[in-house]
Amino acid sequence: MSKRNPGISFHPLPRRHFLGQMAAGMAAGGLPLWAMAESAKDWPSKPVTWVVPFPAGGGTDAFARPLSSQFSKTTGKTLVIDNKGGAGGTLGASYAARQPHDGYTFFMGGTHHVIAPSVYPKLDYDIQKDLVPLALLATVPQVLVINPKKLPIKNMQELLAQLKANPGKMTFASAGAGSSHHLAGELFKIQSKTDILHVPYKGAGPALQDLIAGNVDMLFDGLGSSAAHIAAGRIKCLMVAGDKRNPSLPDVPCAAEVGLPDYNVTTWYGLWAVKGTAPEVQARMVEEVKRMGASEEIKAIWAKNGADYGSMTQPQFAAFVNDEVKRWAAVVKASGAKIE
């Protein structure tokens, strides 16, 4: 007597169908299909894309473009910068998190993205779960810049006097609600006991252009995007965050020198992989990041922008991201900032 269940019939699968189901199962289990045909040593075999979640002309873009050029020199493959701005950088992050984990799409974000979980209650991605931290690319101090034609003042003392004499009437621009520029401004308001109206933009580039045009009074910005405009005299830097001056702006006082000893805000930029990207490819990208940072060309550009290149290992950067999420959550709570 047959031991088969009489209610179940068995039909052998055609070989092609069987192999297709096996491949689909491997992909569903986390192994991308490309990995079966392409090993990490062959990566990259085609152009790689970095999603930059702000428009061209901002701080993230200012560091992404030189790295794109350097990547092409070291690998012989194109690194495409895909600018997707909006909502304080969260639209680009959401887009990146939904891309295939085939080893050819990465996300270049930063400080904004560890702030976002505390100010955006309905994000459709999780920076700590949907993207994998790879490397710290640059750190730059936050600066307070003004349009000298709109505000013909000489120093921070004069600015503080005007702010206190005109509560709620002066404006500061940001790269978007919930961005590091926004929270830097909120932290400044708390520590300086002033009231300034926040004007959000879709990135540091548009915010800078409106500051240069005289449509806003000031901007809290990462030095990387402001440096060229400061050098050209289009905007004036009144203060560098932290307790020491920046070598690229030796004549500009730091926050501690103008009576704000606890105003220590740094803008940083990092690289993430899409969750599910093969660990071997993640490691290859980390290697390329190190190689790019060691080039004399990148060193010179970073120095000109007052920036330091990241030196963290991948686990160190992952721990840093987690710590930053917690640190900025405390700042958001103290400021009361919230975006619906």
mmCIF file of C-alpha atoms in Angstrom:
data_model
loop_
_atom_site.group_PDB
_atom_site.id
_atom_site.type_symbol
_atom_site.label_atom_id
_atom_site.label_comp_id
_atom_site.label_asym_id
_atom_site.label_seq_id
_atom_site.Cartn_x
_atom_site.Cartn_y
_atom_site.Cartn_z
ATOM 1 C CA MET A 1 0.000 0.000 0.000
ATOM 2 C CA SER A 2 1.265 3.418 -0.873
ATOM 3 C CA LYS A 3 2.272 5.598 2.076
ATOM 4 C CA ARG A 4 1.450 8.766 0.147
ATOM 5 C CA ASN A 5 -1.385 10.931 1.396
ATOM 6 C CA PRO A 6 -4.220 10.152 -1.001
ATOM 7 C CA GLY A 7 -5.347 13.797 -0.882
ATOM 8 C CA ILE A 8 -2.072 15.134 -2.301
ATOM 9 C CA SER A 9 -0.865 14.596 -5.856
ATOM 10 C CA PHE A 10 2.776 14.940 -6.899
ATOM 11 C CA HIS A 11 3.942 16.430 -10.189
ATOM 12 C CA PRO A 12 7.605 16.770 -11.085
ATOM 13 C CA LEU A 13 8.588 20.369 -11.921
ATOM 14 C CA PRO A 14 10.262 21.163 -15.238
ATOM 15 C CA ARG A 15 13.980 21.915 -14.671
ATOM 16 C CA ARG A 16 13.661 25.544 -15.862
ATOM 17 C CA HIS A 17 10.747 26.185 -13.517
ATOM 18 C CA PHE A 18 12.590 24.560 -10.609
ATOM 19 C CA LEU A 19 15.692 26.695 -11.137
ATOM 20 C CA GLY A 20 13.571 29.839 -11.391
ATOM 21 C CA GLN A 21 11.842 29.048 -8.092
ATOM 22 C CA MET A 22 15.185 28.333 -6.445
ATOM 23 C CA ALA A 23 16.617 31.668 -7.604
ATOM 24 C CA ALA A 24 13.541 33.516 -6.382
ATOM 25 C CA GLY A 25 13.834 31.794 -3.018
ATOM 26 C CA MET A 26 17.479 32.803 -2.700
ATOM 27 C CA ALA A 27 16.607 36.409 -3.480
ATOM 28 C CA ALA A 28 13.757 36.372 -0.937
ATOM 29 C CA GLY A 29 16.188 35.018 1.618
ATOM 30 C CA GLY A 30 18.398 38.065 1.300
ATOM 31 C CA LEU A 31 20.892 37.002 -1.384
ATOM 32 C CA PRO A 32 20.557 39.329 -4.389
ATOM 33 C CA LEU A 33 20.374 37.563 -7.756
ATOM 34 C CA TRP A 34 23.342 39.521 -9.123
ATOM 35 C CA ALA A 35 25.559 37.940 -6.440
ATOM 36 C CA MET A 36 25.185 34.547 -8.079
ATOM 37 C CA ALA A 37 26.817 35.857 -11.259
ATOM 38 C CA GLU A 38 29.063 38.630 -9.937
ATOM 39 C CA SER A 39 31.509 38.324 -7.061
ATOM 40 C CA ALA A 40 32.635 41.255 -4.929
ATOM 41 C CA LYS A 41 36.032 41.300 -6.619
ATOM 42 C CA ASP A 42 34.287 42.222 -9.896
ATOM 43 C CA TRP A 43 32.407 45.132 -8.308
ATOM 44 C CA PRO A 44 31.764 47.662 -9.729
ATOM 45 C CA SER A 45 31.069 46.396 -13.217
ATOM 46 C CA LYS A 46 28.725 49.278 -14.120
ATOM 47 C CA PRO A 47 27.908 52.840 -12.911
ATOM 48 C CA VAL A 48 27.177 53.292 -9.203
ATOM 49 C CA THR A 49 24.592 55.769 -7.895
ATOM 50 C CA TRP A 50 24.757 57.862 -4.742
ATOM 51 C CA VAL A 51 21.386 59.353 -3.795
ATOM 52 C CA VAL A 52 21.982 62.876 -2.418
ATOM 53 C CA PRO A 53 18.820 64.068 -0.635
ATOM 54 C CA PHE A 54 19.272 67.794 -1.317
ATOM 55 C CA PRO A 55 19.391 69.967 -4.452
ATOM 56 C CA ALA A 56 22.676 70.810 -6.152
ATOM 57 C CA GLY A 57 24.631 73.623 -4.503
ATOM 58 C CA GLY A 58 24.168 72.542 -0.899
ATOM 59 C CA GLY A 59 26.659 71.120 1.589
ATOM 60 C CA THR A 60 25.986 67.454 0.835
ATOM 61 C CA ASP A 61 26.374 68.093 -2.867
ATOM 62 C CA ALA A 62 29.583 70.097 -2.326
ATOM 63 C CA PHE A 63 31.258 66.990 -0.892
ATOM 64 C CA ALA A 64 29.508 64.415 -3.098
ATOM 65 C CA ARG A 65 30.691 65.879 -6.413
ATOM 66 C CA PRO A 66 34.450 65.714 -5.710
ATOM 67 C CA LEU A 67 34.044 62.162 -4.395
ATOM 68 C CA SER A 68 32.173 61.226 -7.562
ATOM 69 C CA SER A 69 35.078 62.448 -9.655
ATOM 70 C CA GLN A 70 37.620 60.641 -7.481
ATOM 71 C CA PHE A 71 35.635 57.385 -7.554
ATOM 72 C CA SER A 72 35.736 57.422 -11.345
ATOM 73 C CA LYS A 73 39.508 57.870 -11.271
ATOM 74 C CA THR A 74 40.133 55.021 -8.836
ATOM 75 C CA THR A 75 37.641 52.461 -10.185
ATOM 76 C CA GLY A 76 37.250 53.423 -13.840
ATOM 77 C CA LYS A 77 33.453 53.423 -13.332
ATOM 78 C CA THR A 78 31.043 56.352 -13.164
ATOM 79 C CA LEU A 79 29.606 57.453 -9.823
ATOM 80 C CA VAL A 80 26.269 59.145 -10.541
ATOM 81 C CA ILE A 81 25.008 61.794 -8.096
ATOM 82 C CA ASP A 82 21.199 61.613 -7.997
ATOM 83 C CA ASN A 83 19.854 64.761 -6.261
ATOM 84 C CA LYS A 84 16.442 64.191 -4.700
ATOM 85 C CA GLY A 85 15.649 67.110 -2.389
ATOM 86 C CA GLY A 86 12.675 67.936 -0.198
ATOM 87 C CA ALA A 87 11.287 67.613 3.342
ATOM 88 C CA GLY A 88 14.585 68.243 5.125
ATOM 89 C CA GLY A 89 16.326 65.449 3.236
ATOM 90 C CA THR A 90 13.767 62.792 4.168
ATOM 91 C CA LEU A 91 12.306 62.367 0.671
ATOM 92 C CA GLY A 92 15.695 61.361 -0.711
ATOM 93 C CA ALA A 93 16.306 59.013 2.217
ATOM 94 C CA SER A 94 12.912 57.387 1.691
ATOM 95 C CA TYR A 95 13.661 56.935 -2.012
ATOM 96 C CA ALA A 96 17.079 55.387 -1.310
ATOM 97 C CA ALA A 97 15.651 52.969 1.244
ATOM 98 C CA ARG A 98 13.280 51.554 -1.404
ATOM 99 C CA GLN A 99 15.956 50.910 -4.042
ATOM 100 C CA PRO A 100 17.184 47.411 -4.968
ATOM 101 C CA HIS A 101 19.947 46.082 -2.716
ATOM 102 C CA ASP A 102 22.056 45.126 -5.701
ATOM 103 C CA GLY A 103 25.202 46.957 -4.623
ATOM 104 C CA TYR A 104 24.779 49.816 -7.080
ATOM 105 C CA THR A 105 22.719 52.316 -5.084
ATOM 106 C CA PHE A 106 23.977 54.051 -1.936
ATOM 107 C CA PHE A 107 22.744 56.959 0.171
ATOM 108 C CA MET A 108 24.763 60.015 1.190
ATOM 109 C CA GLY A 109 23.088 61.657 4.157
ATOM 110 C CA GLY A 110 24.182 63.271 7.379
ATOM 111 C CA THR A 111 23.211 65.140 10.501
ATOM 112 C CA HIS A 112 19.754 65.904 9.104
ATOM 113 C CA HIS A 113 18.895 62.227 9.021
ATOM 114 C CA VAL A 114 19.603 61.509 12.679
ATOM 115 C CA ILE A 115 17.431 64.515 13.598
ATOM 116 C CA ALA A 116 14.511 63.549 11.362
ATOM 117 C CA PRO A 117 13.182 60.638 13.509
ATOM 118 C CA SER A 118 12.499 63.099 16.331
ATOM 119 C CA VAL A 119 10.744 65.787 14.296
ATOM 120 C CA TYR A 120 8.903 63.823 11.595
ATOM 121 C CA PRO A 121 6.336 61.546 13.287
ATOM 122 C CA LYS A 122 5.302 59.719 10.093
ATOM 123 C CA LEU A 123 8.501 58.798 8.265
ATOM 124 C CA ASP A 124 8.058 55.850 5.901
ATOM 125 C CA TYR A 125 11.617 54.611 6.455
ATOM 126 C CA ASP A 126 13.879 53.966 9.447
ATOM 127 C CA ILE A 127 17.445 55.278 9.166
ATOM 128 C CA GLN A 128 18.575 52.653 11.679
ATOM 129 C CA LYS A 129 16.817 49.677 10.049
ATOM 130 C CA ASP A 130 16.368 50.298 6.334
ATOM 131 C CA LEU A 131 19.840 51.648 5.571
ATOM 132 C CA VAL A 132 23.246 50.300 6.631
ATOM 133 C CA PRO A 133 25.857 52.831 7.841
ATOM 134 C CA LEU A 134 29.164 52.472 6.010
ATOM 135 C CA ALA A 135 31.466 55.450 6.501
ATOM 136 C CA LEU A 136 31.840 59.003 7.761
ATOM 137 C CA LEU A 137 32.845 61.192 4.813
ATOM 138 C CA ALA A 138 33.239 64.710 6.219
ATOM 139 C CA THR A 139 32.726 66.792 9.328
ATOM 140 C CA VAL A 140 32.461 70.580 9.192
ATOM 141 C CA PRO A 141 31.616 73.150 11.857
ATOM 142 C CA GLN A 142 28.304 74.975 11.692
ATOM 143 C CA VAL A 143 28.626 78.689 10.941
ATOM 144 C CA LEU A 144 26.338 81.686 11.342
ATOM 145 C CA VAL A 145 26.343 83.766 8.172
ATOM 146 C CA ILE A 146 24.529 86.964 7.163
ATOM 147 C CA ASN A 147 24.087 89.100 4.080
ATOM 148 C CA PRO A 148 26.324 92.134 4.856
ATOM 149 C CA LYS A 149 24.276 94.384 2.537
ATOM 150 C CA LYS A 150 21.005 93.521 4.265
ATOM 151 C CA LEU A 151 22.545 93.533 7.745
ATOM 152 C CA PRO A 152 25.503 95.957 7.778
ATOM 153 C CA ILE A 153 26.828 94.810 11.150
ATOM 154 C CA LYS A 154 30.400 94.034 12.166
ATOM 155 C CA ASN A 155 30.208 91.274 14.760
ATOM 156 C CA MET A 156 28.121 88.938 16.899
ATOM 157 C CA GLN A 157 27.666 91.495 19.633
ATOM 158 C CA GLU A 158 25.877 93.806 17.209
ATOM 159 C CA LEU A 159 23.759 90.935 15.872
ATOM 160 C CA LEU A 160 22.711 89.845 19.357
ATOM 161 C CA ALA A 161 21.777 93.435 20.205
ATOM 162 C CA GLN A 162 19.557 93.655 17.104
ATOM 163 C CA LEU A 163 17.941 90.299 17.815
ATOM 164 C CA LYS A 164 17.053 91.246 21.368
ATOM 165 C CA ALA A 165 15.720 94.616 20.243
ATOM 166 C CA ASN A 166 13.522 92.996 17.564
ATOM 167 C CA PRO A 167 12.136 89.709 18.956
ATOM 168 C CA GLY A 168 10.398 87.580 16.326
ATOM 169 C CA LYS A 169 11.048 90.060 13.512
ATOM 170 C CA MET A 170 14.355 88.817 12.094
ATOM 171 C CA THR A 171 14.609 85.633 10.048
ATOM 172 C CA PHE A 172 16.930 82.655 9.642
ATOM 173 C CA ALA A 173 16.917 80.288 6.687
ATOM 174 C CA SER A 174 17.477 76.544 6.803
ATOM 175 C CA ALA A 175 17.832 73.601 4.432
ATOM 176 C CA GLY A 176 14.392 72.467 5.547
ATOM 177 C CA ALA A 177 12.270 71.888 8.618
ATOM 178 C CA GLY A 178 13.981 69.302 10.790
ATOM 179 C CA SER A 179 17.372 69.750 9.116
ATOM 180 C CA SER A 180 20.579 70.366 11.053
ATOM 181 C CA HIS A 181 20.393 74.026 9.943
ATOM 182 C CA HIS A 182 16.950 74.303 11.537
ATOM 183 C CA LEU A 183 17.957 72.658 14.809
ATOM 184 C CA ALA A 184 21.192 74.678 14.935
ATOM 185 C CA GLY A 185 19.022 77.784 14.789
ATOM 186 C CA GLU A 186 16.663 76.484 17.475
ATOM 187 C CA LEU A 187 19.598 75.634 19.733
ATOM 188 C CA PHE A 188 21.053 79.113 19.144
ATOM 189 C CA LYS A 189 17.721 80.693 20.117
ATOM 190 C CA ILE A 190 17.637 78.702 23.364
ATOM 191 C CA GLN A 191 21.205 79.500 24.358
ATOM 192 C CA SER A 192 21.200 83.159 23.273
ATOM 193 C CA LYS A 193 17.674 83.774 24.651
ATOM 194 C CA THR A 194 16.506 85.301 21.377
ATOM 195 C CA ASP A 195 13.445 84.872 19.143
ATOM 196 C CA ILE A 196 14.102 84.458 15.388
ATOM 197 C CA LEU A 197 11.596 83.444 12.699
ATOM 198 C CA HIS A 198 12.494 80.206 10.908
ATOM 199 C CA VAL A 199 12.184 80.122 7.080
ATOM 200 C CA PRO A 200 12.665 76.578 5.667
ATOM 201 C CA TYR A 201 13.855 75.797 2.119
ATOM 202 C CA LYS A 202 14.310 72.580 0.117
ATOM 203 C CA GLY A 203 18.052 72.524 0.688
ATOM 204 C CA ALA A 204 21.054 74.630 1.669
ATOM 205 C CA GLY A 205 21.561 75.696 -1.964
ATOM 206 C CA PRO A 206 18.196 77.503 -2.274
ATOM 207 C CA ALA A 207 18.556 78.885 1.270
ATOM 208 C CA LEU A 208 21.976 80.327 0.416
ATOM 209 C CA GLN A 209 20.670 81.908 -2.776
ATOM 210 C CA ASP A 210 17.858 83.630 -0.895
ATOM 211 C CA LEU A 211 20.305 84.853 1.742
ATOM 212 C CA ILE A 212 22.551 86.259 -0.998
ATOM 213 C CA ALA A 213 19.488 87.878 -2.598
ATOM 214 C CA GLY A 214 18.689 89.581 0.716
ATOM 215 C CA ASN A 215 15.373 87.820 1.320
ATOM 216 C CA VAL A 216 16.372 86.465 4.756
ATOM 217 C CA ASP A 217 18.605 87.858 7.495
ATOM 218 C CA MET A 218 20.834 84.924 8.419
ATOM 219 C CA LEU A 219 21.580 81.244 7.955
ATOM 220 C CA PHE A 220 23.011 78.543 10.205
ATOM 221 C CA ASP A 221 24.941 76.468 7.696
ATOM 222 C CA GLY A 222 27.650 73.852 7.381
ATOM 223 C CA LEU A 223 30.882 75.564 6.381
ATOM 224 C CA GLY A 224 31.241 73.317 3.329
ATOM 225 C CA SER A 225 28.405 74.989 1.401
ATOM 226 C CA SER A 226 29.087 78.529 2.660
ATOM 227 C CA ALA A 227 32.872 78.629 2.262
ATOM 228 C CA ALA A 228 32.994 79.765 -1.381
ATOM 229 C CA HIS A 229 30.387 82.485 -0.809
ATOM 230 C CA ILE A 230 32.214 83.740 2.279
ATOM 231 C CA ALA A 231 35.480 83.908 0.323
ATOM 232 C CA ALA A 232 33.747 85.827 -2.486
ATOM 233 C CA GLY A 233 32.260 88.355 -0.040
ATOM 234 C CA ARG A 234 28.659 87.528 -0.916
ATOM 235 C CA ILE A 235 27.949 86.577 2.698
ATOM 236 C CA LYS A 236 29.724 87.323 5.977
ATOM 237 C CA CYS A 237 30.535 84.766 8.685
ATOM 238 C CA LEU A 238 30.043 86.071 12.225
ATOM 239 C CA MET A 239 30.636 82.898 14.248
ATOM 240 C CA VAL A 240 31.927 79.338 14.035
ATOM 241 C CA ALA A 241 30.260 76.825 16.360
ATOM 242 C CA GLY A 242 32.337 75.179 19.078
ATOM 243 C CA ASP A 243 35.195 76.199 21.318
ATOM 244 C CA LYS A 244 37.924 76.816 18.740
ATOM 245 C CA ARG A 245 38.382 78.788 15.543
ATOM 246 C CA ASN A 246 38.477 77.052 12.185
ATOM 247 C CA PRO A 247 41.793 77.178 10.272
ATOM 248 C CA SER A 248 40.023 78.249 7.085
ATOM 249 C CA LEU A 249 38.437 81.239 8.908
ATOM 250 C CA PRO A 250 41.145 82.328 11.363
ATOM 251 C CA ASP A 251 39.652 85.788 11.927
ATOM 252 C CA VAL A 252 36.139 84.556 12.802
ATOM 253 C CA PRO A 253 35.461 83.997 16.516
ATOM 254 C CA CYS A 254 34.121 80.694 17.804
ATOM 255 C CA ALA A 255 30.903 80.424 19.815
ATOM 256 C CA ALA A 256 32.750 80.183 23.133
ATOM 257 C CA GLU A 257 34.427 83.538 22.424
ATOM 258 C CA VAL A 258 31.103 85.348 21.936
ATOM 259 C CA GLY A 259 29.481 84.066 25.123
ATOM 260 C CA LEU A 260 27.960 80.770 23.923
ATOM 261 C CA PRO A 261 30.285 78.136 25.432
ATOM 262 C CA ASP A 262 27.809 75.272 24.950
ATOM 263 C CA TYR A 263 26.972 76.006 21.319
ATOM 264 C CA ASN A 264 28.799 73.073 19.734
ATOM 265 C CA VAL A 265 27.145 72.040 16.464
ATOM 266 C CA THR A 266 28.902 70.036 13.763
ATOM 267 C CA THR A 267 27.529 69.145 10.366
ATOM 268 C CA TRP A 268 28.652 65.746 9.157
ATOM 269 C CA TYR A 269 28.071 63.674 6.046
ATOM 270 C CA GLY A 270 28.095 59.896 5.788
ATOM 271 C CA LEU A 271 27.423 57.023 3.430
ATOM 272 C CA TRP A 272 24.850 54.245 3.812
ATOM 273 C CA ALA A 273 24.059 51.106 1.793
ATOM 274 C CA VAL A 274 20.557 49.854 1.096
ATOM 275 C CA LYS A 275 19.610 47.126 3.579
ATOM 276 C CA GLY A 276 20.369 43.712 2.092
ATOM 277 C CA THR A 277 23.413 44.861 0.113
ATOM 278 C CA ALA A 278 25.982 42.042 0.173
ATOM 279 C CA PRO A 279 28.504 42.512 3.037
ATOM 280 C CA GLU A 280 31.371 41.953 0.609
ATOM 281 C CA VAL A 281 30.183 44.869 -1.538
ATOM 282 C CA GLN A 282 29.708 47.027 1.551
ATOM 283 C CA ALA A 283 33.335 46.289 2.451
ATOM 284 C CA ARG A 284 34.465 47.158 -1.085
ATOM 285 C CA MET A 285 32.711 50.537 -0.918
ATOM 286 C CA VAL A 286 34.297 51.240 2.477
ATOM 287 C CA GLU A 287 37.684 50.487 0.910
ATOM 288 C CA GLU A 288 36.966 52.899 -1.947
ATOM 289 C CA VAL A 289 35.923 55.612 0.521
ATOM 290 C CA LYS A 290 39.252 55.234 2.335
ATOM 291 C CA ARG A 291 41.144 55.326 -0.950
ATOM 292 C CA MET A 292 39.327 58.490 -2.065
ATOM 293 C CA GLY A 293 40.010 60.226 1.242
ATOM 294 C CA ALA A 294 43.729 59.514 0.952
ATOM 295 C CA SER A 295 44.024 61.354 -2.372
ATOM 296 C CA GLU A 296 45.754 64.735 -2.360
ATOM 297 C CA GLU A 297 42.924 66.217 -4.425
ATOM 298 C CA ILE A 298 40.266 65.356 -1.839
ATOM 299 C CA LYS A 299 42.502 66.473 1.024
ATOM 300 C CA ALA A 300 42.893 69.889 -0.613
ATOM 301 C CA ILE A 301 39.162 70.325 -1.246
ATOM 302 C CA TRP A 302 38.259 69.301 2.302
ATOM 303 C CA ALA A 303 40.842 71.722 3.749
ATOM 304 C CA LYS A 304 39.475 74.565 1.607
ATOM 305 C CA ASN A 305 35.993 73.855 2.962
ATOM 306 C CA GLY A 306 37.235 73.711 6.559
ATOM 307 C CA ALA A 307 36.339 70.014 6.751
ATOM 308 C CA ASP A 308 37.894 66.863 8.165
ATOM 309 C CA TYR A 309 37.661 63.516 6.358
ATOM 310 C CA GLY A 310 36.126 60.682 8.356
ATOM 311 C CA SER A 311 38.438 58.101 9.906
ATOM 312 C CA MET A 312 35.908 55.814 11.613
ATOM 313 C CA THR A 313 35.613 52.101 10.952
ATOM 314 C CA GLN A 314 32.223 50.837 9.794
ATOM 315 C CA PRO A 315 31.234 49.626 13.326
ATOM 316 C CA GLN A 316 32.386 52.957 14.811
ATOM 317 C CA PHE A 317 30.278 54.895 12.335
ATOM 318 C CA ALA A 318 27.246 52.712 13.113
ATOM 319 C CA ALA A 319 27.666 53.441 16.843
ATOM 320 C CA PHE A 320 28.146 57.142 16.088
ATOM 321 C CA VAL A 321 24.864 57.260 14.132
ATOM 322 C CA ASN A 322 22.991 55.635 17.030
ATOM 323 C CA ASP A 323 24.483 58.107 19.516
ATOM 324 C CA GLU A 324 23.602 61.062 17.271
ATOM 325 C CA VAL A 325 19.960 59.951 17.035
ATOM 326 C CA LYS A 326 19.764 60.067 20.840
ATOM 327 C CA ARG A 327 21.665 63.359 21.176
ATOM 328 C CA TRP A 328 19.488 65.256 18.725
ATOM 329 C CA ALA A 329 16.305 63.792 20.203
ATOM 330 C CA ALA A 330 17.212 65.649 23.412
ATOM 331 C CA VAL A 331 17.744 68.913 21.483
ATOM 332 C CA VAL A 332 14.421 68.508 19.675
ATOM 333 C CA LYS A 333 12.637 67.904 22.957
ATOM 334 C CA ALA A 334 14.178 71.020 24.500
ATOM 335 C CA SER A 335 13.310 73.178 21.466
ATOM 336 C CA GLY A 336 9.801 71.823 20.988
ATOM 337 C CA ALA A 337 10.365 71.520 17.227
ATOM 338 C CA LYS A 338 7.871 69.256 15.474
ATOM 339 C CA ILE A 339 6.708 68.735 11.913
ATOM 340 C CA GLU A 340 3.304 67.251 11.177
#
